[in-house]
């Protein structure tokens, strides 16, 4: 199979480890849900909404992303959102997903965490049964809100503990360092939850150190600014801490001016355990396969690098080793 042909990239078994379910809300579904729920939108139609997806930085994007999430109201809405994402995964050769949801975006609007979780979980179960896609869900705290609000969110979610396996930290990074969330992450870990955190997307390398040492995360979401601190890069290599990198997101949000400037393959070649992910694909121009294709085309990714990235996604996942082994064997066949 030719490497220039997207089918090679599509058939590689891949895990998606950095995906905000709310960021997979396509304009078409957004408009359908607005109509179903009687929500007035400040855009005339799908085209006008898509045209507004021009961002200079993370905050520009977050403003429109939180506004869009306002159409999600019922359990069925959360089901439909999650199911649509899983169908995209199936089309792209994604075999395992570890998505985030942002409960506070919805509890602020009076929507109970139980409503959110039941819809998402039912879709994830159908994804396993009907599409063969396994999953683990991550509950993510909004770092622009206070730690006390994160604690209240965790407490509301704990009776539904069987629906999620980890906590995360996302939203506006500047001025909201990981060190402000130590207590809530400690509480989560006491409950047997794993931890991940966005760090080093727009924020400095120091936030990556904090996420590692204070929040004790198993992965760093983004992390591309690690290169500003060579000692940190050495540590990431030594400990094989995965970075869930999101190439299209990083160019849309101007973390890198253009894909040719992206550092993902340099990090890979240095021995950092990087993975490819889509972050908020409805806003950034594509799902998993589009991210692989963009990296291949802009950075001359080789077949071997593509396979290494897919391998990293499997071994960086929370799947048990016996399940990882099945996908790794398939990747060996592709090599
Ligand atoms: N929420 C959704 N996407 C995000 C991103 N790329 N960074 C921080 N918070 C987010
Ligand atoms: Zn993200």
Coordinates of C-alpha atoms and ligand atoms in Angstrom, one line a residue:
X1 CA 0.0 0.0 0.0
X2 CA 1.4 3.3 -1.0
X3 CA 2.2 5.7 1.8
X4 CA 0.9 8.6 -0.2
X5 CA -2.4 6.8 -0.2
X6 CA -4.5 7.7 2.9
X7 CA -5.6 4.1 3.2
X8 CA -2.3 3.1 4.7
X9 CA -2.8 5.6 7.5
X10 CA -6.5 4.7 7.9
X11 CA -5.9 1.0 8.4
X12 CA -3.3 1.5 11.1
X13 CA -5.0 0.8 14.5
X14 CA -4.9 4.0 16.4
X15 CA -6.1 5.2 19.8
X16 CA -7.4 8.8 20.4
X17 CA -6.3 10.1 23.7
X18 CA -7.0 13.8 23.4
X19 CA -10.5 14.6 22.3
X20 CA -13.1 16.9 23.8
X21 CA -16.5 15.5 23.1
X22 CA -18.0 19.1 23.0
X23 CA -15.3 19.9 20.4
X24 CA -16.7 17.2 18.1
X25 CA -20.0 19.0 17.8
X26 CA -20.3 19.6 14.0
X27 CA -22.2 22.7 12.9
X28 CA -24.9 20.5 11.3
X29 CA -25.7 18.7 14.6
X30 CA -25.3 21.9 16.5
X31 CA -28.1 23.5 14.4
X32 CA -30.3 20.3 14.7
X33 CA -30.0 20.3 18.5
X34 CA -30.6 24.1 18.7
X35 CA -33.9 23.5 16.8
X36 CA -34.8 20.5 18.9
X37 CA -34.3 22.4 22.1
X38 CA -35.6 25.8 21.1
X39 CA -32.2 27.5 21.4
X40 CA -31.7 30.8 19.5
X41 CA -28.3 30.9 17.8
X42 CA -26.5 34.1 16.8
X43 CA -25.8 32.6 13.3
X44 CA -28.1 32.4 10.3
X45 CA -27.0 29.0 9.2
X46 CA -24.3 26.4 9.2
X47 CA -22.1 28.3 6.7
X48 CA -22.2 31.4 8.8
X49 CA -21.3 29.5 11.9
X50 CA -18.4 27.7 10.1
X51 CA -17.2 31.1 8.8
X52 CA -16.8 32.3 12.4
X53 CA -14.3 29.5 13.1
X54 CA -11.2 31.8 12.8
X55 CA -9.1 31.9 15.9
X56 CA -6.0 33.9 16.9
X57 CA -5.5 32.0 20.1
X58 CA -7.0 29.5 22.6
X59 CA -9.3 32.0 24.2
X60 CA -10.9 33.0 20.9
X61 CA -11.7 29.4 20.3
X62 CA -12.9 28.7 23.9
X63 CA -15.5 31.6 23.6
X64 CA -17.2 30.1 20.6
X65 CA -16.8 26.5 21.9
X66 CA -18.6 27.2 25.2
X67 CA -21.3 29.0 23.3
X68 CA -21.8 26.1 20.9
X69 CA -22.0 23.6 23.8
X70 CA -25.1 25.5 25.0
X71 CA -27.3 23.5 22.6
X72 CA -26.5 20.2 24.6
X73 CA -29.4 19.8 27.0
X74 CA -30.8 16.3 27.2
X75 CA -29.3 12.8 27.7
X76 CA -30.2 12.1 24.1
X77 CA -28.2 15.2 23.0
X78 CA -25.1 13.8 24.7
X79 CA -25.7 10.4 23.2
X80 CA -26.0 11.9 19.7
X81 CA -22.9 14.0 20.1
X82 CA -20.8 11.0 21.3
X83 CA -22.3 8.6 18.7
X84 CA -21.5 11.0 15.8
X85 CA -17.9 11.1 17.1
X86 CA -17.6 7.3 17.3
X87 CA -18.8 7.0 13.7
X88 CA -15.9 9.3 12.6
X89 CA -13.5 7.2 14.6
X90 CA -14.7 4.0 12.8
X91 CA -14.1 5.7 9.5
X92 CA -10.6 6.8 10.4
X93 CA -9.4 3.5 11.9
X94 CA -9.5 4.6 15.5
X95 CA -10.0 1.5 17.6
X96 CA -9.9 2.9 21.1
X97 CA -10.9 6.4 22.5
X98 CA -10.3 8.2 25.8
X99 CA -12.4 11.3 25.4
X100 CA -12.9 14.2 27.8
X101 CA -16.1 15.8 28.7
X102 CA -16.4 19.2 30.5
X103 CA -19.2 18.7 33.1
X104 CA -19.0 22.3 34.4
X105 CA -19.8 23.7 30.9
X106 CA -23.2 22.1 31.4
X107 CA -23.8 22.1 35.1
X108 CA -23.5 25.9 34.9
X109 CA -26.6 25.8 32.7
X110 CA -28.5 23.6 35.1
X111 CA -27.8 20.2 33.4
X112 CA -27.0 17.5 35.9
X113 CA -23.8 15.5 35.5
X114 CA -26.0 12.3 35.6
X115 CA -27.8 13.5 32.4
X116 CA -24.4 14.1 30.7
X117 CA -22.8 10.9 31.8
X118 CA -25.8 8.6 31.0
X119 CA -26.0 9.9 27.4
X120 CA -22.2 9.7 26.9
X121 CA -21.9 6.2 28.5
X122 CA -24.7 4.7 26.5
X123 CA -23.1 5.9 23.3
X124 CA -19.7 4.5 24.3
X125 CA -21.3 1.2 25.2
X126 CA -23.0 1.1 21.7
X127 CA -19.6 2.1 20.2
X128 CA -18.1 -1.0 21.7
X129 CA -21.0 -3.3 20.8
X130 CA -21.7 -2.0 17.3
X131 CA -18.3 -0.5 16.1
X132 CA -15.8 -2.5 18.2
X133 CA -14.4 0.7 19.6
X134 CA -13.3 0.4 23.2
X135 CA -13.2 3.5 25.5
X136 CA -12.4 5.1 28.8
X137 CA -13.9 8.4 29.7
X138 CA -12.1 11.3 31.3
X139 CA -13.9 14.0 33.4
X140 CA -12.1 17.3 32.9
X141 CA -12.2 20.3 35.2
X142 CA -12.3 23.9 33.8
X143 CA -9.2 25.6 35.1
X144 CA -10.6 29.1 34.6
X145 CA -13.0 28.2 37.4
X146 CA -11.9 27.8 41.0
X147 CA -10.6 24.6 42.7
X148 CA -13.6 24.7 45.0
X149 CA -15.8 24.4 42.0
X150 CA -13.8 21.5 40.7
X151 CA -14.1 19.8 44.0
X152 CA -17.9 20.3 44.0
X153 CA -18.0 18.8 40.5
X154 CA -16.0 15.8 41.5
X155 CA -18.3 15.3 44.5
X156 CA -21.4 15.4 42.2
X157 CA -19.8 13.0 39.8
X158 CA -18.5 10.4 42.4
X159 CA -21.8 8.5 42.7
X160 CA -21.5 7.8 39.0
X161 CA -17.9 6.8 39.4
X162 CA -18.3 3.6 37.2
X163 CA -18.7 5.8 34.1
X164 CA -15.2 7.5 34.1
X165 CA -11.7 6.4 34.9
X166 CA -9.7 9.7 35.1
X167 CA -9.8 13.4 35.7
X168 CA -8.3 16.1 33.4
X169 CA -7.7 19.8 33.4
X170 CA -8.5 22.1 30.4
X171 CA -9.7 25.5 29.3
X172 CA -7.7 28.8 29.5
X173 CA -4.1 27.9 30.4
X174 CA -2.5 31.4 30.9
X175 CA -2.7 32.4 34.5
X176 CA -4.3 29.1 35.6
X177 CA -1.4 26.9 36.6
X178 CA -1.7 23.2 37.6
X179 CA -0.6 24.1 41.2
X180 CA -4.0 25.6 41.8
X181 CA -5.6 22.1 41.5
X182 CA -3.5 19.9 43.8
X183 CA -6.3 19.2 46.3
X184 CA -8.9 18.1 43.8
X185 CA -6.4 15.9 41.9
X186 CA -5.4 14.3 45.3
X187 CA -9.0 13.6 46.0
X188 CA -9.5 12.1 42.6
X189 CA -6.5 9.8 43.0
X190 CA -7.7 8.7 46.4
X191 CA -10.8 7.4 44.6
X192 CA -8.6 5.3 42.3
X193 CA -8.9 7.8 39.3
X194 CA -6.0 8.4 37.0
X195 CA -5.0 12.0 36.2
X196 CA -4.1 13.9 33.0
X197 CA -3.8 17.6 32.4
X198 CA -3.4 20.1 29.6
X199 CA 0.0 21.8 30.0
X200 CA 2.5 23.5 27.7
X201 CA 0.0 24.3 24.9
X202 CA 0.0 28.1 25.4
X203 CA 1.4 27.9 28.9
X204 CA 5.1 27.6 29.8
X205 CA 7.2 24.5 30.3
X206 CA 7.0 25.1 34.1
X207 CA 3.3 24.2 33.9
X208 CA 4.4 20.8 32.6
X209 CA 6.7 20.3 35.6
X210 CA 3.8 21.2 37.9
X211 CA 1.4 18.8 36.2
X212 CA 4.0 16.0 36.6
X213 CA 5.1 16.7 40.1
X214 CA 2.1 18.2 41.7
X215 CA -0.9 16.6 39.9
X216 CA 1.1 13.4 39.2
X217 CA -0.4 12.9 35.8
X218 CA 0.1 9.9 33.6
X219 CA 0.1 11.9 30.4
X220 CA 0.5 15.6 29.4
X221 CA -2.1 16.9 27.0
X222 CA -0.3 19.0 24.3
X223 CA 3.0 19.6 26.0
X224 CA 4.6 21.0 22.8
X225 CA 6.3 23.8 24.7
X226 CA 8.5 21.3 26.6
X227 CA 11.2 22.0 24.0
X228 CA 11.8 25.3 25.8
X229 CA 13.4 23.3 28.7
X230 CA 16.0 20.7 27.7
X231 CA 16.0 19.2 31.2
X232 CA 12.3 18.7 31.0
X233 CA 12.6 17.0 27.6
X234 CA 15.2 14.6 29.1
X235 CA 12.9 13.7 31.9
X236 CA 9.9 13.1 29.4
X237 CA 12.2 10.8 27.5
X238 CA 13.6 9.0 30.5
X239 CA 10.1 8.5 32.0
X240 CA 8.4 7.9 28.7
X241 CA 5.6 10.2 29.7
X242 CA 3.2 10.4 26.8
X243 CA 2.3 13.8 25.2
X244 CA -1.1 13.9 23.5
X245 CA -0.2 16.3 20.6
X246 CA -2.9 17.8 18.4
X247 CA -1.3 19.1 15.2
X248 CA -4.4 20.7 13.5
X249 CA -5.4 22.3 16.8
X250 CA -2.0 23.8 17.3
X251 CA -1.9 25.5 13.9
X252 CA -5.6 26.7 14.1
X253 CA -4.8 28.2 17.5
X254 CA -1.5 29.7 16.4
X255 CA 0.7 27.7 18.8
X256 CA 2.7 27.1 15.5
X257 CA 2.3 29.6 12.7
X258 CA 2.1 26.7 10.1
X259 CA 2.2 22.9 10.1
X260 CA 5.8 23.0 8.6
X261 CA 6.9 24.6 12.0
X262 CA 5.3 21.8 14.1
X263 CA 7.8 20.0 16.4
X264 CA 6.0 16.6 16.7
X265 CA 8.4 14.6 14.5
X266 CA 11.4 16.2 16.1
X267 CA 10.1 15.1 19.5
X268 CA 9.4 11.6 18.2
X269 CA 12.9 11.3 16.7
X270 CA 14.4 12.5 20.0
X271 CA 12.6 9.7 21.8
X272 CA 9.6 11.6 23.4
X273 CA 6.5 9.4 23.5
X274 CA 4.3 11.7 21.3
X275 CA 0.9 10.8 19.9
X276 CA -1.4 12.3 17.3
X277 CA -4.9 13.5 18.3
X278 CA -7.7 15.8 17.1
X279 CA -8.6 17.9 20.2
X280 CA -11.7 19.7 18.9
X281 CA -12.1 18.3 15.3
X282 CA -15.4 20.1 14.5
X283 CA -13.6 23.4 15.0
X284 CA -10.1 22.7 13.8
X285 CA -10.7 21.0 10.4
X286 CA -10.5 17.3 10.9
X287 CA -10.5 14.1 12.9
X288 CA -7.6 11.6 13.5
X289 CA -6.9 10.7 9.9
X290 CA -6.9 14.4 8.8
X291 CA -4.3 15.1 11.5
X292 CA -2.1 12.2 10.3
X293 CA -2.4 13.4 6.7
X294 CA -1.6 17.0 7.6
X295 CA 1.6 15.9 9.4
X296 CA 2.6 13.5 6.6
X297 CA 2.2 16.2 4.0
X298 CA 3.7 19.2 5.8
X299 CA 6.6 17.4 7.6
X300 CA 7.4 14.5 5.2
X301 CA 6.5 11.9 7.8
X302 CA 7.8 8.4 6.9
X303 CA 5.9 5.2 7.1
X304 CA 8.0 4.2 10.1
X305 CA 7.2 7.4 11.9
X306 CA 3.5 6.9 11.3
X307 CA 3.6 3.4 12.7
X308 CA 5.6 4.6 15.7
X309 CA 3.0 7.3 16.4
X310 CA 0.2 4.7 16.2
X311 CA 2.2 2.4 18.5
X312 CA 2.6 5.2 21.0
X313 CA -1.1 5.9 21.0
X314 CA -1.8 2.3 22.0
X315 CA 0.9 2.0 24.6
X316 CA 0.0 5.4 26.1
X317 CA -3.6 4.4 26.5
X318 CA -5.2 3.1 29.7
X319 CA -6.1 -0.3 28.0
X320 CA -4.7 -3.3 29.8
X321 CA -1.6 -4.8 28.3
X322 CA -3.3 -7.9 26.9
X323 CA -5.7 -5.6 24.9
X324 CA -2.8 -3.4 23.8
X325 CA -1.0 -6.5 22.6
X326 CA -3.7 -7.3 20.0
X327 CA -3.3 -3.8 18.4
X328 CA 0.5 -3.9 18.6
X329 CA 0.5 -7.2 16.8
X330 CA -1.6 -5.7 14.0
X331 CA 0.9 -2.7 13.8
X332 CA 3.8 -5.2 13.5
X333 CA 2.0 -6.7 10.5
X334 CA 1.7 -3.2 8.9
X335 CA 5.4 -2.5 9.4
Ligands
LIG1 N1 -10.9 22.8 25.7 C1 -11.2 22.3 24.5 N2 -10.1 22.3 23.8 C2 -9.1 22.8 24.5 C3 -7.7 23.1 24.3 N3 -7.1 22.8 23.1 N4 -7.0 23.6 25.3 C4 -7.6 23.9 26.5 N5 -8.9 23.6 26.7 C5 -9.6 23.1 25.8
LIG2 ZN1 -7.6 19.8 24.5

